mmCIF file of C-alpha atoms in Angstrom:
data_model
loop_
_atom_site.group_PDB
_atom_site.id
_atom_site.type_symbol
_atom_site.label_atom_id
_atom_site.label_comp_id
_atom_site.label_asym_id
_atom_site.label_seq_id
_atom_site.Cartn_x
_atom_site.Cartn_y
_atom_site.Cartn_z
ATOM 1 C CA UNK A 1 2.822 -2.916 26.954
ATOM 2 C CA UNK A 2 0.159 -0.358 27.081
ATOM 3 C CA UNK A 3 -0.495 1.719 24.203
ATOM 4 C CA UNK A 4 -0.712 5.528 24.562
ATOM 5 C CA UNK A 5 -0.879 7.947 21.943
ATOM 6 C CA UNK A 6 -1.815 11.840 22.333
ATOM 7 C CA UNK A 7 -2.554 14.679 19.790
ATOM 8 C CA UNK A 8 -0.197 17.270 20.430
ATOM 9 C CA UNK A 9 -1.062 19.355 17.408
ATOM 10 C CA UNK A 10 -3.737 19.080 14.729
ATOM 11 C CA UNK A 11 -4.427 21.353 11.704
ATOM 12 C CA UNK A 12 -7.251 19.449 10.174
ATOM 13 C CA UNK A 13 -9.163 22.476 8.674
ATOM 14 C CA UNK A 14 -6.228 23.030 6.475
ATOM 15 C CA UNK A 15 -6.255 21.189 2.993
ATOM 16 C CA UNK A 16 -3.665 20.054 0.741
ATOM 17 C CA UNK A 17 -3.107 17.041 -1.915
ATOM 18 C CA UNK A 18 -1.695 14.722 0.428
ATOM 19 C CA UNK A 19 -1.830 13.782 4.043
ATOM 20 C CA UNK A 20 2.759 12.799 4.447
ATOM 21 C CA UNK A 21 2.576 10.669 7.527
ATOM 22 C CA UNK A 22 6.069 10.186 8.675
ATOM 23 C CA UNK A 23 6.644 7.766 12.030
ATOM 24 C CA UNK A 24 9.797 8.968 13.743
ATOM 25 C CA UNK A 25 11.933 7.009 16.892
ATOM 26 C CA UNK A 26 14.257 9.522 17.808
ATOM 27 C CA UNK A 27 16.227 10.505 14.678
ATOM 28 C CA UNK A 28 15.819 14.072 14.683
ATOM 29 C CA UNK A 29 18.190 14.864 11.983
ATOM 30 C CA UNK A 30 17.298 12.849 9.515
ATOM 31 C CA UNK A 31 13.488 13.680 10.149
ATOM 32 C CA UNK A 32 14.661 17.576 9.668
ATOM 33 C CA UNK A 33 16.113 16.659 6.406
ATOM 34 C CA UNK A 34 12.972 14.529 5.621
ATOM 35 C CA UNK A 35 11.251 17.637 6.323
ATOM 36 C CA UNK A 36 13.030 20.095 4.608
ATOM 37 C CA UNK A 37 12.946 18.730 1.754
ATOM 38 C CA UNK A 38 9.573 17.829 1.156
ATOM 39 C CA UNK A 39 9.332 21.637 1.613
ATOM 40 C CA UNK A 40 11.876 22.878 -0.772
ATOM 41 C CA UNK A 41 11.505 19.744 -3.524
ATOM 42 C CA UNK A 42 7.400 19.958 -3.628
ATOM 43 C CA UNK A 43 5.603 21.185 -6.653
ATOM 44 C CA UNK A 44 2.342 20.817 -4.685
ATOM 45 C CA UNK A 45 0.983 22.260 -1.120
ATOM 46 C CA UNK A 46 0.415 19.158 1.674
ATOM 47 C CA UNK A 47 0.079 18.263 5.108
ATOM 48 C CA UNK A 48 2.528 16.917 7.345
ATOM 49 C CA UNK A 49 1.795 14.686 9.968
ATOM 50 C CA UNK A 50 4.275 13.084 12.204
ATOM 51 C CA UNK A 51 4.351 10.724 15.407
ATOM 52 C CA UNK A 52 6.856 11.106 17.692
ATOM 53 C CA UNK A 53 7.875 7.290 19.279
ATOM 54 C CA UNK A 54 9.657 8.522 22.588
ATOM 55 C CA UNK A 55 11.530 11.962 21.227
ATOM 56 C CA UNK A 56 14.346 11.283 23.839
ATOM 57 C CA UNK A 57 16.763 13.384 21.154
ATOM 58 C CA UNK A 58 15.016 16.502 20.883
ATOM 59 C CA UNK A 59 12.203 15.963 18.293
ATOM 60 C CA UNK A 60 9.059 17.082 20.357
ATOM 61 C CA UNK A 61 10.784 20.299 21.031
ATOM 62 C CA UNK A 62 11.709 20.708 17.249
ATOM 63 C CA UNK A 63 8.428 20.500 16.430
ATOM 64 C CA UNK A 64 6.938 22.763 18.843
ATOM 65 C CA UNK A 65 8.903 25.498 16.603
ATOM 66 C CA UNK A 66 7.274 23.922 12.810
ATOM 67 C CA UNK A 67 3.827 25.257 13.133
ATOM 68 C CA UNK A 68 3.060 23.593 9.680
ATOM 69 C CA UNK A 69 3.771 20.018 10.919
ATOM 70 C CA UNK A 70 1.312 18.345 12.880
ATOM 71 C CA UNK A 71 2.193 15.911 14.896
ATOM 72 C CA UNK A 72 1.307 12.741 17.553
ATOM 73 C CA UNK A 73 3.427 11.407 20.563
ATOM 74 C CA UNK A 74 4.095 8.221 22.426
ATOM 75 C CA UNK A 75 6.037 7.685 25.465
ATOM 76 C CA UNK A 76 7.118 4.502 24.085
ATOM 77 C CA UNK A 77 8.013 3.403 20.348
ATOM 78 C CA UNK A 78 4.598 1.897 19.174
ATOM 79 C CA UNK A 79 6.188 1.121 16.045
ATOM 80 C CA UNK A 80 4.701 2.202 12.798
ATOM 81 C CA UNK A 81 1.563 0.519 12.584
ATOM 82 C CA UNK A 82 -0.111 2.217 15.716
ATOM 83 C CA UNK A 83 1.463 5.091 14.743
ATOM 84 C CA UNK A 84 0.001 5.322 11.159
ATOM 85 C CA UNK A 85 -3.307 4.348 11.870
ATOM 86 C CA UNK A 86 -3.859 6.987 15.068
ATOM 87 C CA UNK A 87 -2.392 9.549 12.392
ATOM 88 C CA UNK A 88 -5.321 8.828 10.425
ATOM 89 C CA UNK A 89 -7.569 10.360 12.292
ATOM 90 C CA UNK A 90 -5.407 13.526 11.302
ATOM 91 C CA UNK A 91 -5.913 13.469 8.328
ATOM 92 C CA UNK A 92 -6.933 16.585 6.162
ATOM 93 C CA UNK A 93 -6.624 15.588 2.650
ATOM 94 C CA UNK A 94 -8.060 12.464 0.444
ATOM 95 C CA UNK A 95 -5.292 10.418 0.429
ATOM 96 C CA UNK A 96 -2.783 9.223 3.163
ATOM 97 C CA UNK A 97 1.142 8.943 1.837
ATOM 98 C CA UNK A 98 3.485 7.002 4.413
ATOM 99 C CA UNK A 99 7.063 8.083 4.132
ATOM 100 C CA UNK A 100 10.359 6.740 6.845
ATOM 101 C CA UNK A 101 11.587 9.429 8.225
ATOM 102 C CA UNK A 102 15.415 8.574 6.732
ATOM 103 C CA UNK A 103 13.984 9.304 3.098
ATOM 104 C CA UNK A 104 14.948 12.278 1.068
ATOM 105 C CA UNK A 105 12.416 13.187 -2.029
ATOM 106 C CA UNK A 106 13.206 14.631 -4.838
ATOM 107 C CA UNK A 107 11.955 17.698 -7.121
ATOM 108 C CA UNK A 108 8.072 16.390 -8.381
ATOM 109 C CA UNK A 109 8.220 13.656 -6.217
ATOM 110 C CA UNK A 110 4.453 14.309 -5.269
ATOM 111 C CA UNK A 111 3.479 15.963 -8.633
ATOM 112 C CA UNK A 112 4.302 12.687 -10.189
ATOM 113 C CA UNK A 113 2.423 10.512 -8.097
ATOM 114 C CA UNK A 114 -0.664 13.214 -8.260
ATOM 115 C CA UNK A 115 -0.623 13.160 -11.937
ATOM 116 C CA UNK A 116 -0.576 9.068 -11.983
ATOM 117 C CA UNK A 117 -3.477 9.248 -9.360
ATOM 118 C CA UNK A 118 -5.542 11.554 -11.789
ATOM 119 C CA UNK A 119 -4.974 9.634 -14.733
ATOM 120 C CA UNK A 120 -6.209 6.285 -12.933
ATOM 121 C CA UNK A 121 -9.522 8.278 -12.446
ATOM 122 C CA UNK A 122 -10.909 6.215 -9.467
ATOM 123 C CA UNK A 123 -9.408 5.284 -5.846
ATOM 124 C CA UNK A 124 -8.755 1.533 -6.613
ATOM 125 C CA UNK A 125 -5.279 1.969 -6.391
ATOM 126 C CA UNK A 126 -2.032 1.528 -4.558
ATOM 127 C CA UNK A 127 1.027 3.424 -5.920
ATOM 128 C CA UNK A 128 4.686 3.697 -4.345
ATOM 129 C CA UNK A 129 7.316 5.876 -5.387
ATOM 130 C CA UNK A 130 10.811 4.923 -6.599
ATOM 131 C CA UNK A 131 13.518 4.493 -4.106
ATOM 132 C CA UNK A 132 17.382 5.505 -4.743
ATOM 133 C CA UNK A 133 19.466 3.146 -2.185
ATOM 134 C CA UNK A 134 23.254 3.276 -1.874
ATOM 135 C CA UNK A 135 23.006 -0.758 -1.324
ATOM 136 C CA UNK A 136 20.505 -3.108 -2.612
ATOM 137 C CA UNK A 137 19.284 -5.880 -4.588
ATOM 138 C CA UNK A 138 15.336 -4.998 -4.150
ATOM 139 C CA UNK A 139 14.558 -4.359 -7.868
ATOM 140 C CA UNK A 140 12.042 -1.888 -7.122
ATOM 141 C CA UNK A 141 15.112 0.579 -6.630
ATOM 142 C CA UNK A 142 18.102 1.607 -8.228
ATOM 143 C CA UNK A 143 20.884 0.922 -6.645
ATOM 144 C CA UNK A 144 23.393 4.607 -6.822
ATOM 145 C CA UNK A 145 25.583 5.555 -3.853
ATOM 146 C CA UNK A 146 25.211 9.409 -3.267
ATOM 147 C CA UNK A 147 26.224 8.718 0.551
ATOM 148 C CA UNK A 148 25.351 6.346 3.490
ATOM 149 C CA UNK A 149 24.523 9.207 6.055
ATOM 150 C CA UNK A 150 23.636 12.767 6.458
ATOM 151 C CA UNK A 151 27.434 13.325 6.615
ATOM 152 C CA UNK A 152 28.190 11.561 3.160
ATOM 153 C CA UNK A 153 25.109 12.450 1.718
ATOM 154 C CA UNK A 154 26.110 14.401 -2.020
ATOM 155 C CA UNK A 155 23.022 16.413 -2.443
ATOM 156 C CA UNK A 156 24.415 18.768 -4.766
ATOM 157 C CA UNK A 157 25.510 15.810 -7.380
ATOM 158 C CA UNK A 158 22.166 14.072 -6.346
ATOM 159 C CA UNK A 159 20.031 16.961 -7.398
ATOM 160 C CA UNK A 160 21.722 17.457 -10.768
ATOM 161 C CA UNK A 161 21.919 13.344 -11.368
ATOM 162 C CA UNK A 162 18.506 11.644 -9.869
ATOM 163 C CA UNK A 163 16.229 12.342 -13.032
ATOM 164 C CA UNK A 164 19.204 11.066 -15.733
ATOM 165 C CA UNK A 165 18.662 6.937 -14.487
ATOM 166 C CA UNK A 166 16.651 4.819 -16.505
ATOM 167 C CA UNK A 167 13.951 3.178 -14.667
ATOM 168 C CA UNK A 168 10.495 1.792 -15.708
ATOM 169 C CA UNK A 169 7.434 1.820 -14.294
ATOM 170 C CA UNK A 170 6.986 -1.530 -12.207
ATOM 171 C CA UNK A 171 4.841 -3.450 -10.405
ATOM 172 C CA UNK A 172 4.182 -4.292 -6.629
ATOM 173 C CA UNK A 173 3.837 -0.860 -5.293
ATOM 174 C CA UNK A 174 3.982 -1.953 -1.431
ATOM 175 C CA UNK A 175 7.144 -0.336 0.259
ATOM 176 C CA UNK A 176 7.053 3.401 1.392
ATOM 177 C CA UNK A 177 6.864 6.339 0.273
ATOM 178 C CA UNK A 178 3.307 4.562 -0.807
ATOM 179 C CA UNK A 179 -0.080 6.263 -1.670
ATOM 180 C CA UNK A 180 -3.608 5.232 -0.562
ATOM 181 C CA UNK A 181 -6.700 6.698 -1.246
ATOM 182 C CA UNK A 182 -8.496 7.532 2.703
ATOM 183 C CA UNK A 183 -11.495 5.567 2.002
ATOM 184 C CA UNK A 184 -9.371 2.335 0.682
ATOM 185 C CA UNK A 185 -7.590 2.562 4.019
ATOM 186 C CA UNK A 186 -10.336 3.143 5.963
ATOM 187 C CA UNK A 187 -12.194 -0.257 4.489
ATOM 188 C CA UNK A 188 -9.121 -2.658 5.069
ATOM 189 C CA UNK A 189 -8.795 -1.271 8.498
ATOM 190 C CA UNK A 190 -4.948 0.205 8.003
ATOM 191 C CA UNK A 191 -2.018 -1.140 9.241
ATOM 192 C CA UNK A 192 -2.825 -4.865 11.034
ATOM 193 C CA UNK A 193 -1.670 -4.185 14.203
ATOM 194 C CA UNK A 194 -0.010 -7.803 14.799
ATOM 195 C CA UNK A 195 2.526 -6.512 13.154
ATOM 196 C CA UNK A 196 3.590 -3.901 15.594
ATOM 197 C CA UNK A 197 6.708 -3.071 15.521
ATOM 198 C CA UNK A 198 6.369 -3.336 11.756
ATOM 199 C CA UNK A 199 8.074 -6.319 10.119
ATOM 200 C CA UNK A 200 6.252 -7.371 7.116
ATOM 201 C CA UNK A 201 3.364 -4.786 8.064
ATOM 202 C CA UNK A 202 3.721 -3.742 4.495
ATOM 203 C CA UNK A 203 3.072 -6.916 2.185
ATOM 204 C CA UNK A 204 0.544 -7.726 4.675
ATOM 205 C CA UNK A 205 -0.976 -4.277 3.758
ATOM 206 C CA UNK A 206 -0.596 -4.830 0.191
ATOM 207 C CA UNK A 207 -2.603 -8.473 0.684
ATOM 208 C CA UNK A 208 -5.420 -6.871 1.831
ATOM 209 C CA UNK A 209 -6.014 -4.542 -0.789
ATOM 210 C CA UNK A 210 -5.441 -7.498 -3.171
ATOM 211 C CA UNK A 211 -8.334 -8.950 -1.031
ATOM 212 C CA UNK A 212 -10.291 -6.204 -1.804
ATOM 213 C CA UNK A 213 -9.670 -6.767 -5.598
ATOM 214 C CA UNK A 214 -7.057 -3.869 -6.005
ATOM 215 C CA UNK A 215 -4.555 -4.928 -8.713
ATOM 216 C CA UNK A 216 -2.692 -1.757 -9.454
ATOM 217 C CA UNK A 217 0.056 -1.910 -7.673
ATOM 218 C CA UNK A 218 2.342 0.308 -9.482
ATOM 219 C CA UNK A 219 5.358 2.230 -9.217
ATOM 220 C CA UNK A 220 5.891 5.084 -10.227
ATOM 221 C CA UNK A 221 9.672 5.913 -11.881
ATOM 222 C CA UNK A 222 9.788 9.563 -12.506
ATOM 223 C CA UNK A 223 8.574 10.008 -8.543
ATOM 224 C CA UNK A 224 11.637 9.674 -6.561
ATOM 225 C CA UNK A 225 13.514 9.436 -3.346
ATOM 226 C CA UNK A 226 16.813 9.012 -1.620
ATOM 227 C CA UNK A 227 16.396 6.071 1.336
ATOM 228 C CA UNK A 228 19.468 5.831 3.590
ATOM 229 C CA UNK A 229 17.717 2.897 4.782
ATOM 230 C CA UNK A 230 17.890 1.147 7.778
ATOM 231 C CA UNK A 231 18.463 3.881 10.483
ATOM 232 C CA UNK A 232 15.261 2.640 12.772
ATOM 233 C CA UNK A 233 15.297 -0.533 11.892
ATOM 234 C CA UNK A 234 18.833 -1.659 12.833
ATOM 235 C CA UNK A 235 18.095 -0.770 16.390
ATOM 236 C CA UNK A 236 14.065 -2.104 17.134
ATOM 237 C CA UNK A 237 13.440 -5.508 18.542
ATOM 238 C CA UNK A 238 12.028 -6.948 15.514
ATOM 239 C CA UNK A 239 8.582 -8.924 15.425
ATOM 240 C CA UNK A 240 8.872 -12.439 13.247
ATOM 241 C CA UNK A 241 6.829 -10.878 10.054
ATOM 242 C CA UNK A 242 7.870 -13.744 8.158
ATOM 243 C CA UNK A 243 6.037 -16.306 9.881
ATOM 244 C CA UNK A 244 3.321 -14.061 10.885
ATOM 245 C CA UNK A 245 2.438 -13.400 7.037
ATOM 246 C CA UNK A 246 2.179 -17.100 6.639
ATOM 247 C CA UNK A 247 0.194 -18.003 9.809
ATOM 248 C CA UNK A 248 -2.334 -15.293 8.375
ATOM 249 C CA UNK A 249 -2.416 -15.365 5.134
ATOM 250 C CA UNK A 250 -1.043 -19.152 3.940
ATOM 251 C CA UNK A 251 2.031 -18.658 1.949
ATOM 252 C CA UNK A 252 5.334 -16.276 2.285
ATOM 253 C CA UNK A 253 5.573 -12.863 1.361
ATOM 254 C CA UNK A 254 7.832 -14.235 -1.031
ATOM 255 C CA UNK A 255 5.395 -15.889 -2.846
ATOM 256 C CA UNK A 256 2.610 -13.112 -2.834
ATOM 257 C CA UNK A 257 5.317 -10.483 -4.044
ATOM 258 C CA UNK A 258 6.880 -12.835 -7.202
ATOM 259 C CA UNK A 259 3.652 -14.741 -7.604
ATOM 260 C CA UNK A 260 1.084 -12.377 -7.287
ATOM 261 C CA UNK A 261 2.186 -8.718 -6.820
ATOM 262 C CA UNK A 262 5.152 -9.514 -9.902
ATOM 263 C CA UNK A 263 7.332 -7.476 -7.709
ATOM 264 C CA UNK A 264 9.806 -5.401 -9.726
ATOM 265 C CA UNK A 265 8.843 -6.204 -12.993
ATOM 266 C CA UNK A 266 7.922 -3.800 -15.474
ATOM 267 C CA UNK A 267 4.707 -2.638 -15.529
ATOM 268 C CA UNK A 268 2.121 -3.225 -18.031
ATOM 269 C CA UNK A 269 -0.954 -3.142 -16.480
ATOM 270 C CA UNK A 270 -2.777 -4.358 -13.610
ATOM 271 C CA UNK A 271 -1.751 -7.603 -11.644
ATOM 272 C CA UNK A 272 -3.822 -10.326 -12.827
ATOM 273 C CA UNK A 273 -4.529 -13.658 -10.933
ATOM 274 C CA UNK A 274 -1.798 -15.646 -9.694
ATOM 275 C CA UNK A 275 -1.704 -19.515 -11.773
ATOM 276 C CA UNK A 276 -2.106 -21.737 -8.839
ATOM 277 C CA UNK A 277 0.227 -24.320 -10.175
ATOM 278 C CA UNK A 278 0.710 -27.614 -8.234
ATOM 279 C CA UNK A 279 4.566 -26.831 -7.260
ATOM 280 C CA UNK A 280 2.892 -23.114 -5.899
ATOM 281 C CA UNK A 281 0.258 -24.877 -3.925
ATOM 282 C CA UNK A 282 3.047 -27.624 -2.740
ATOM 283 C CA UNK A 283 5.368 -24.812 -1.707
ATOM 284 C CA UNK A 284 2.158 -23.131 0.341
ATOM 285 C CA UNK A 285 1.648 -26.298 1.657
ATOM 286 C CA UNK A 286 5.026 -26.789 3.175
ATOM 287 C CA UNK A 287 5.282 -22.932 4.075
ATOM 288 C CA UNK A 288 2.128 -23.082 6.191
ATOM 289 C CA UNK A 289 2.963 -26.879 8.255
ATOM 290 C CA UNK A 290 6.598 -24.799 8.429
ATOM 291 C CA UNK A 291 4.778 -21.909 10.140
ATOM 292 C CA UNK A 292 2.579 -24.159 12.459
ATOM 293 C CA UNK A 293 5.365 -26.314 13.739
ATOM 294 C CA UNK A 294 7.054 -22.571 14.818
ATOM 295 C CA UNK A 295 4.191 -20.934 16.080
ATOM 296 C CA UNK A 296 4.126 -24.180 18.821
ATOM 297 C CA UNK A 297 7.643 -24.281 19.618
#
């Protein structure tokens, strides 16, 4: 498949905190919702970015009519990672912030991950915010069912009810909405492209800033969001991330999220370096000659 991807509108002289790059495959009305309420729920001024895979359902022409939304096209779904890294080069502000387009954020969302940002004091970081889901085991989120679609969706309770759930701080900031500094982004190149559609483009993110030596990976708590979850994903032809991670990188994203990132658990300061045990180099071992014997088959 070729790959082409067009400007349709840019606003680069305008500033803001953030750069919000949100990939969208023809879901207009949850990428409205997205929308409005990053408007209405911000305590500080951004810039919206989004790229338009396709726009079959009406989004291009939407967005002719939001002249504070810039945005990208593709004919065809690129997925996210060509779609996030040709957004880059959108990019008005210092740091990039990649948020699905079925995600919902709540009042000081942003100001909370601006304030974490600031106190950090440099850009060696990688920060995520905290995800509501109305189904889940990930322990990043917390698990509350305010509705499974637009249609269900409780705002009202939601708004008065998000901010009362315990949740601390935790480690293994890698899922969306996520936080990079420009210049961080810039040096690990973005999104690996191997990945296109997307499957396991995020861990494999997240390894490369541990590469680079980044070990805060934190998430923040009090910055959070309402995920419907799974609205593009059900429907792409899905790339075989797992394997992929291994072939590239020598063990599962499994073992790089428990064993290195501490996915989930509380946070108490940055990730430190993983005990290479015998049983964890074993189980790389096997996870790698597993990978090898697919990747011929």
């Amino acid at each position: 498949m070729s790959i082409h991807i067009e400007t349709v509108r840019s606003s680069a002289g305008k500033k803001g905190i953030f750069s919000i790059i949100i990939p969208s495959w023809n879901n207009l009305p949850y990428l409205k919702f997205c929308i409005e309420s990053i408007r209405k729920n911000s305590s500080l001024k951004h810039q919206i970015i989004v790229h338009v895979n396709e726009g079959k359902d009406g989004t291009l022409d939407w967005l002719k009519d939001q002249p504070d939304v810039d945005y990208t096209y593709s004919e065809k779904n690129v997925g996210i990672c060509y779609a996030l890294n040709y957004c880059r080069q959108l990019m008005a502000t210092d740091y990039l912030l990649y948020i699905n387009d079925d995600m919902y954020v709540c009042p000081g969302w942003d100001k909370h991950l601006y304030d974490e940002i600031q106190g950090i004091g440099h850009k060696y970081f990688f920060l995520s915010a905290t995800q509501f889901e109305p189904e889940s085991q990930n322990p990043c989120c917390i698990c509350v069912n305010y509705g499974t679609s637009l249609e269900t969706f409780r705002e009202a309770d939601f708004l008065k009810e998000f901010d009362s759930y315990e949740k601390k701080d935790w480690q293994g900031s890698s899922w969306p909405p996520n936080v990079v500094h420009k210049d961080i982004w810039d040096l690990v190149g973005g999104y690996s492209i191997e990945f296109s559609p997307g499957m396991s483009s995020d861990p494999d993110f997240s390894m490369k800033l541990w590469k680079l030596g980044i070990r805060i990976h934190k998430g923040i708590s009090k910055s959070r969001v309402y995920h419907f979850a799974g609205t593009s994903t059900r429907r792409i032809k899905k790339n075989d991330g797992y394997y992929m991670f291994i072939n590239k990188w020598g063990m599962s994203t499994r073992i790089f999220q428990r064993n290195y990132l501490r996915l989930g658990e509380i946070y108490q300061g940055p990730a430190q370096e993983a005990a290479t045990s015998f049983k964890l180099r074993a189980r790389n071992l096997y996870k790698r000659l597993n990978a090898a014997f697919k990747k011929k088959i």
